[in-house]
Amino acid sequence: MSGNEFEPVAIARRGLMLVLSSPSGAGKTTISRALLADDDGLTMSISATTRRPRPAEAHGRDYYFVDPEEFGLMINRRELLEHAKVFDHYYGTPREPVEQALSDGRDVLFDIDWQGTQQLKQQAREDLVSIFILPPSTLELERRLTQRAQDPADVVARRMSKAADEISHWAEYDYVLVNEDVGRCLAQVKAILTAERLKRERQPGLLDFVKALREGY
Ligand SMILES: Nc1ncnc2c1ncn2[C@@H]1O[C@H](COP(=O)(O)OP(=O)(O)OP(=O)(O)O)[C@@H](O)[C@H]1O
Ligand SMILES: Nc1nc2c(ncn2[C@@H]2O[C@H](COP(=O)(O)O)[C@@H](O)[C@H]2O)c(=O)[nH]1
């Protein structure tokens, strides 16, 4: 039985890939964590990286921390869906968990840079929803990077010097948000996700559902 008050109508859907990019420190990690906390249908893609863990980071939760040799092997074995050099280190998205989640009809969230987004776009444009997050000002971006207190001063300076480069890719994204107030920005990301999930082409089960409805008349 379906469609009554006890059991919601279940329409088969296709998982999407939600990408968040921004200059370092604009708030991708903050928004991602809040989004994942109350959305069971969303899985975080955990990247592999050759950079060293920050004090509060854990292997397997925030990143898979690997050495450059292992990263090279992952590329050669075609285990990465995309990869790029960002701020002097290598970062990449393990392929298998993403493909598994999508085939289970789950959506996948990515915190990756513009290079990775371009690579995903080439491979799966129709499954990709991309959001670029801007800081409210350069001064506030620097304040956030500094008060996060997870990187030494030279790393913060290097990231600030690359912020303009990263921002120059804003127009390649489907949506562009300003993260001034976290709550507002989070609500905007949730609104985008809700609308994108409801797109007709992401609900292949609609065909059978509508057919059954019409046959009922
Ligand atoms: N809207 C906001 N207002 C004030 N502080 C914020 C806001 N959003 C995020 N922050 C803070 O700014 C700092 C950087 O945020 P976060 O780590 O989420 O950035 P990020 O884009 O993921 O950075 P990176 O690319 O380096 O991983 C954190 O300390 C976070 O708490
Ligand atoms: N192309 C990819 N970029 C990635 C990936 N994982 C993270 N990133 C981006 O790197 C920078 C720096 O991240 P940080 O954790 O060192 O602050 C940031 O812009 C991330 O979005 C990835 O797998 N591929």
GROMACS .gro file of C-alpha atoms and ligand atoms in nm:
model
  272
    1MET     CA    1   0.000   0.000   0.000
    2SER     CA    2   0.134   0.349  -0.074
    3GLY     CA    3   0.013   0.707  -0.097
    4ASN     CA    4  -0.196   0.688   0.219
    5GLU     CA    5  -0.131   0.878   0.542
    6PHE     CA    6   0.087   0.596   0.685
    7GLU     CA    7   0.334   0.545   0.404
    8PRO     CA    8   0.462   0.825   0.182
    9VAL     CA    9   0.469   0.778  -0.192
   10ALA     CA   10   0.818   0.649  -0.284
   11ILE     CA   11   0.937   0.763  -0.626
   12ALA     CA   12   1.270   0.624  -0.746
   13ARG     CA   13   1.528   0.903  -0.774
   14ARG     CA   14   1.878   0.955  -0.901
   15GLY     CA   15   2.145   1.084  -0.660
   16LEU     CA   16   2.310   1.419  -0.727
   17MET     CA   17   2.658   1.559  -0.660
   18LEU     CA   18   2.651   1.883  -0.461
   19VAL     CA   19   2.977   2.075  -0.483
   20LEU     CA   20   3.079   2.360  -0.251
   21SER     CA   21   3.382   2.569  -0.351
   22SER     CA   22   3.518   2.895  -0.212
   23PRO     CA   23   3.842   3.065  -0.123
   24SER     CA   24   3.994   2.896   0.182
   25GLY     CA   25   3.820   3.011   0.501
   26ALA     CA   26   3.491   3.132   0.349
   27GLY     CA   27   3.298   2.860   0.534
   28LYS     CA   28   3.259   2.541   0.324
   29THR     CA   29   3.343   2.306   0.613
   30THR     CA   30   3.109   2.491   0.851
   31ILE     CA   31   2.819   2.480   0.605
   32SER     CA   32   2.890   2.116   0.512
   33ARG     CA   33   2.885   1.996   0.874
   34ALA     CA   34   2.558   2.173   0.947
   35LEU     CA   35   2.403   2.039   0.628
   36LEU     CA   36   2.506   1.680   0.703
   37ALA     CA   37   2.383   1.703   1.063
   38ASP     CA   38   2.017   1.708   0.964
   39ASP     CA   39   2.005   1.545   0.621
   40ASP     CA   40   2.012   1.165   0.617
   41GLY     CA   41   2.008   1.152   0.238
   42LEU     CA   42   2.343   1.325   0.205
   43THR     CA   43   2.689   1.162   0.226
   44MET     CA   44   3.015   1.357   0.251
   45SER     CA   45   3.286   1.269   0.003
   46ILE     CA   46   3.604   1.232   0.209
   47SER     CA   47   3.903   1.341   0.004
   48ALA     CA   48   4.256   1.205   0.004
   49THR     CA   49   4.530   1.463   0.056
   50THR     CA   50   4.905   1.483   0.088
   51ARG     CA   51   4.887   1.778   0.330
   52ARG     CA   52   4.950   1.718   0.698
   53PRO     CA   53   4.654   1.691   0.937
   54ARG     CA   54   4.556   2.002   1.133
   55PRO     CA   55   4.543   1.960   1.513
   56ALA     CA   56   4.167   1.894   1.519
   57GLU     CA   57   4.154   1.668   1.213
   58ALA     CA   58   4.123   1.288   1.205
   59HIS     CA   59   4.224   1.041   0.934
   60GLY     CA   60   3.915   0.890   0.770
   61ARG     CA   61   3.681   1.155   0.910
   62ASP     CA   62   3.814   1.482   0.765
   63TYR     CA   63   4.052   1.343   0.502
   64TYR     CA   64   4.249   1.033   0.414
   65PHE     CA   65   4.600   1.163   0.484
   66VAL     CA   66   4.840   0.987   0.248
   67ASP     CA   67   5.198   1.044   0.137
   68PRO     CA   68   5.278   1.165  -0.217
   69GLU     CA   69   5.381   0.814  -0.325
   70GLU     CA   70   5.047   0.665  -0.219
   71PHE     CA   71   4.863   0.954  -0.385
   72GLY     CA   72   5.048   0.882  -0.710
   73LEU     CA   73   4.950   0.516  -0.687
   74MET     CA   74   4.586   0.614  -0.635
   75ILE     CA   75   4.601   0.820  -0.956
   76ASN     CA   76   4.766   0.536  -1.149
   77ARG     CA   77   4.510   0.285  -1.027
   78ARG     CA   78   4.235   0.526  -1.140
   79GLU     CA   79   4.095   0.534  -0.787
   80LEU     CA   80   4.033   0.909  -0.796
   81LEU     CA   81   3.735   1.071  -0.964
   82GLU     CA   82   3.924   1.401  -0.982
   83HIS     CA   83   4.243   1.540  -0.836
   84ALA     CA   84   4.431   1.869  -0.822
   85LYS     CA   85   4.722   2.050  -0.666
   86VAL     CA   86   4.595   2.316  -0.425
   87PHE     CA   87   4.823   2.533  -0.208
   88ASP     CA   88   5.129   2.312  -0.276
   89HIS     CA   89   4.956   1.984  -0.181
   90TYR     CA   90   4.760   1.721  -0.372
   91TYR     CA   91   4.391   1.657  -0.309
   92GLY     CA   92   4.159   1.405  -0.474
   93THR     CA   93   3.818   1.244  -0.451
   94PRO     CA   94   3.810   0.863  -0.403
   95ARG     CA   95   3.588   0.723  -0.678
   96GLU     CA   96   3.434   0.412  -0.523
   97PRO     CA   97   3.237   0.565  -0.230
   98VAL     CA   98   3.088   0.829  -0.459
   99GLU     CA   99   2.976   0.575  -0.720
  100GLN     CA  100   2.835   0.351  -0.447
  101ALA     CA  101   2.636   0.635  -0.286
  102LEU     CA  102   2.496   0.756  -0.618
  103SER     CA  103   2.391   0.406  -0.721
  104ASP     CA  104   2.214   0.370  -0.383
  105GLY     CA  105   2.018   0.685  -0.470
  106ARG     CA  106   2.202   0.896  -0.212
  107ASP     CA  107   2.334   1.247  -0.274
  108VAL     CA  108   2.703   1.327  -0.227
  109LEU     CA  109   2.848   1.650  -0.089
  110PHE     CA  110   3.194   1.767  -0.207
  111ASP     CA  111   3.421   2.034  -0.057
  112ILE     CA  112   3.659   2.076  -0.350
  113ASP     CA  113   3.825   2.356  -0.547
  114TRP     CA  114   3.744   2.491  -0.894
  115GLN     CA  115   3.985   2.249  -1.069
  116GLY     CA  116   3.808   1.947  -0.922
  117THR     CA  117   3.469   2.099  -1.003
  118GLN     CA  118   3.569   2.140  -1.368
  119GLN     CA  119   3.676   1.774  -1.382
  120LEU     CA  120   3.349   1.652  -1.228
  121LYS     CA  121   3.156   1.873  -1.471
  122GLN     CA  122   3.331   1.704  -1.765
  123GLN     CA  123   3.241   1.359  -1.634
  124ALA     CA  124   2.887   1.403  -1.504
  125ARG     CA  125   2.737   1.743  -1.587
  126GLU     CA  126   2.378   1.629  -1.541
  127ASP     CA  127   2.443   1.495  -1.189
  128LEU     CA  128   2.636   1.801  -1.073
  129VAL     CA  129   2.500   2.098  -0.874
  130SER     CA  130   2.772   2.351  -0.796
  131ILE     CA  131   2.770   2.632  -0.542
  132PHE     CA  132   3.038   2.896  -0.501
  133ILE     CA  133   3.059   3.059  -0.157
  134LEU     CA  134   3.196   3.412  -0.130
  135PRO     CA  135   3.312   3.577   0.192
  136PRO     CA  136   3.145   3.910   0.278
  137SER     CA  137   3.483   4.089   0.248
  138THR     CA  138   3.857   4.022   0.215
  139LEU     CA  139   3.913   4.148   0.568
  140GLU     CA  140   3.653   3.908   0.708
  141LEU     CA  141   3.809   3.619   0.512
  142GLU     CA  142   4.147   3.690   0.671
  143ARG     CA  143   3.986   3.722   1.013
  144ARG     CA  144   3.818   3.381   0.971
  145LEU     CA  145   4.139   3.210   0.858
  146THR     CA  146   4.330   3.363   1.149
  147GLN     CA  147   4.073   3.296   1.422
  148ARG     CA  148   4.030   2.934   1.304
  149ALA     CA  149   4.380   2.897   1.452
  150GLN     CA  150   4.448   2.573   1.266
  151ASP     CA  151   4.720   2.693   1.029
  152PRO     CA  152   5.049   2.880   1.091
  153ALA     CA  153   5.071   3.246   0.983
  154ASP     CA  154   5.265   3.170   0.662
  155VAL     CA  155   4.997   2.920   0.553
  156VAL     CA  156   4.722   3.176   0.620
  157ALA     CA  157   4.917   3.433   0.417
  158ARG     CA  158   4.962   3.188   0.129
  159ARG     CA  159   4.589   3.108   0.129
  160MET     CA  160   4.499   3.479   0.132
  161SER     CA  161   4.731   3.539  -0.162
  162LYS     CA  162   4.544   3.268  -0.359
  163ALA     CA  163   4.193   3.387  -0.265
  164ALA     CA  164   4.156   3.622  -0.564
  165ASP     CA  165   4.255   3.337  -0.802
  166GLU     CA  166   3.994   3.105  -0.654
  167ILE     CA  167   3.726   3.377  -0.659
  168SER     CA  168   3.795   3.442  -1.029
  169HIS     CA  169   3.612   3.113  -1.102
  170TRP     CA  170   3.284   3.221  -0.940
  171ALA     CA  171   3.093   3.246  -1.270
  172GLU     CA  172   3.159   2.877  -1.354
  173TYR     CA  173   2.915   2.774  -1.078
  174ASP     CA  174   2.539   2.716  -1.090
  175TYR     CA  175   2.479   2.919  -0.773
  176VAL     CA  176   2.679   3.188  -0.593
  177LEU     CA  177   2.615   3.271  -0.226
  178VAL     CA  178   2.768   3.520   0.019
  179ASN     CA  179   2.837   3.360   0.357
  180GLU     CA  180   2.788   3.655   0.587
  181ASP     CA  181   2.549   3.494   0.832
  182VAL     CA  182   2.598   3.114   0.861
  183GLY     CA  183   2.230   3.046   0.933
  184ARG     CA  184   2.116   3.238   0.626
  185CYS     CA  185   2.376   3.080   0.399
  186LEU     CA  186   2.287   2.733   0.528
  187ALA     CA  187   1.918   2.796   0.461
  188GLN     CA  188   2.006   2.903   0.105
  189VAL     CA  189   2.209   2.586   0.045
  190LYS     CA  190   1.921   2.375   0.180
  191ALA     CA  191   1.677   2.554  -0.051
  192ILE     CA  192   1.900   2.482  -0.352
  193LEU     CA  193   1.933   2.116  -0.253
  194THR     CA  194   1.557   2.076  -0.206
  195ALA     CA  195   1.479   2.231  -0.545
  196GLU     CA  196   1.752   2.035  -0.728
  197ARG     CA  197   1.628   1.708  -0.578
  198LEU     CA  198   1.282   1.781  -0.713
  199LYS     CA  199   1.395   1.832  -1.072
  200ARG     CA  200   1.198   1.605  -1.302
  201GLU     CA  201   1.507   1.443  -1.453
  202ARG     CA  202   1.631   1.345  -1.105
  203GLN     CA  203   1.314   1.146  -1.044
  204PRO     CA  204   1.314   0.864  -1.302
  205GLY     CA  205   1.040   0.690  -1.100
  206LEU     CA  206   0.794   0.962  -1.201
  207LEU     CA  207   0.736   0.789  -1.533
  208ASP     CA  208   0.585   0.478  -1.374
  209PHE     CA  209   0.409   0.679  -1.105
  210VAL     CA  210   0.233   0.904  -1.355
  211LYS     CA  211   0.154   0.603  -1.578
  212ALA     CA  212  -0.016   0.428  -1.284
  213LEU     CA  213  -0.202   0.748  -1.195
  214ARG     CA  214  -0.333   0.786  -1.550
  215GLU     CA  215  -0.435   0.422  -1.569
  216GLY     CA  216  -0.643   0.480  -1.254
  217TYR     CA  217  -0.866   0.728  -1.436
  218LIG     N1  218   2.928   3.319   0.845
  218LIG     C1  219   3.034   3.310   0.927
  218LIG     N2  220   3.056   3.407   1.017
  218LIG     C2  221   3.164   3.401   1.100
  218LIG     N3  222   3.255   3.301   1.101
  218LIG     C3  223   3.237   3.202   1.012
  218LIG     C4  224   3.127   3.200   0.921
  218LIG     N4  225   3.136   3.088   0.845
  218LIG     C5  226   3.246   3.021   0.886
  218LIG     N5  227   3.307   3.090   0.988
  218LIG     C6  228   3.433   3.054   1.058
  218LIG     O1  229   3.540   3.080   0.968
  218LIG     C7  230   3.643   2.983   0.983
  218LIG     C8  231   3.669   2.916   0.846
  218LIG     O2  232   3.555   2.839   0.812
  218LIG     P1  233   3.568   2.696   0.741
  218LIG     O3  234   3.677   2.617   0.805
  218LIG     O4  235   3.431   2.640   0.738
  218LIG     O5  236   3.615   2.744   0.597
  218LIG     P2  237   3.649   2.655   0.466
  218LIG     O6  238   3.594   2.728   0.350
  218LIG     O7  239   3.606   2.517   0.487
  218LIG     O8  240   3.808   2.665   0.465
  218LIG     P3  241   3.914   2.565   0.390
  218LIG     O9  242   3.894   2.579   0.244
  218LIG    O10  243   4.047   2.620   0.434
  218LIG    O11  244   3.892   2.427   0.440
  218LIG     C9  245   3.596   2.885   1.090
  218LIG    O12  246   3.656   2.922   1.211
  218LIG    C10  247   3.444   2.906   1.095
  218LIG    O13  248   3.392   2.882   1.225
  219LIG     N1  249   4.013   1.938  -0.630
  219LIG     C1  250   4.002   1.906  -0.500
  219LIG     N2  251   4.009   2.003  -0.405
  219LIG     C2  252   3.994   1.966  -0.278
  219LIG     C3  253   3.970   1.833  -0.239
  219LIG     N3  254   3.960   1.829  -0.104
  219LIG     C4  255   3.974   1.955  -0.061
  219LIG     N4  256   3.994   2.038  -0.165
  219LIG     C5  257   4.015   2.183  -0.161
  219LIG     O1  258   4.145   2.212  -0.116
  219LIG     C6  259   4.144   2.341  -0.054
  219LIG     C7  260   4.219   2.336   0.075
  219LIG     O2  261   4.156   2.252   0.168
  219LIG     P1  262   4.209   2.245   0.318
  219LIG     O3  263   4.129   2.138   0.386
  219LIG     O4  264   4.356   2.216   0.311
  219LIG     O5  265   4.182   2.381   0.379
  219LIG     C8  266   3.997   2.381  -0.035
  219LIG     O6  267   3.966   2.476  -0.136
  219LIG     C9  268   3.923   2.253  -0.061
  219LIG     O7  269   3.796   2.277  -0.116
  219LIG    C10  270   3.962   1.734  -0.341
  219LIG     O8  271   3.941   1.614  -0.318
  219LIG     N5  272   3.978   1.776  -0.468
   0.00000   0.00000   0.00000
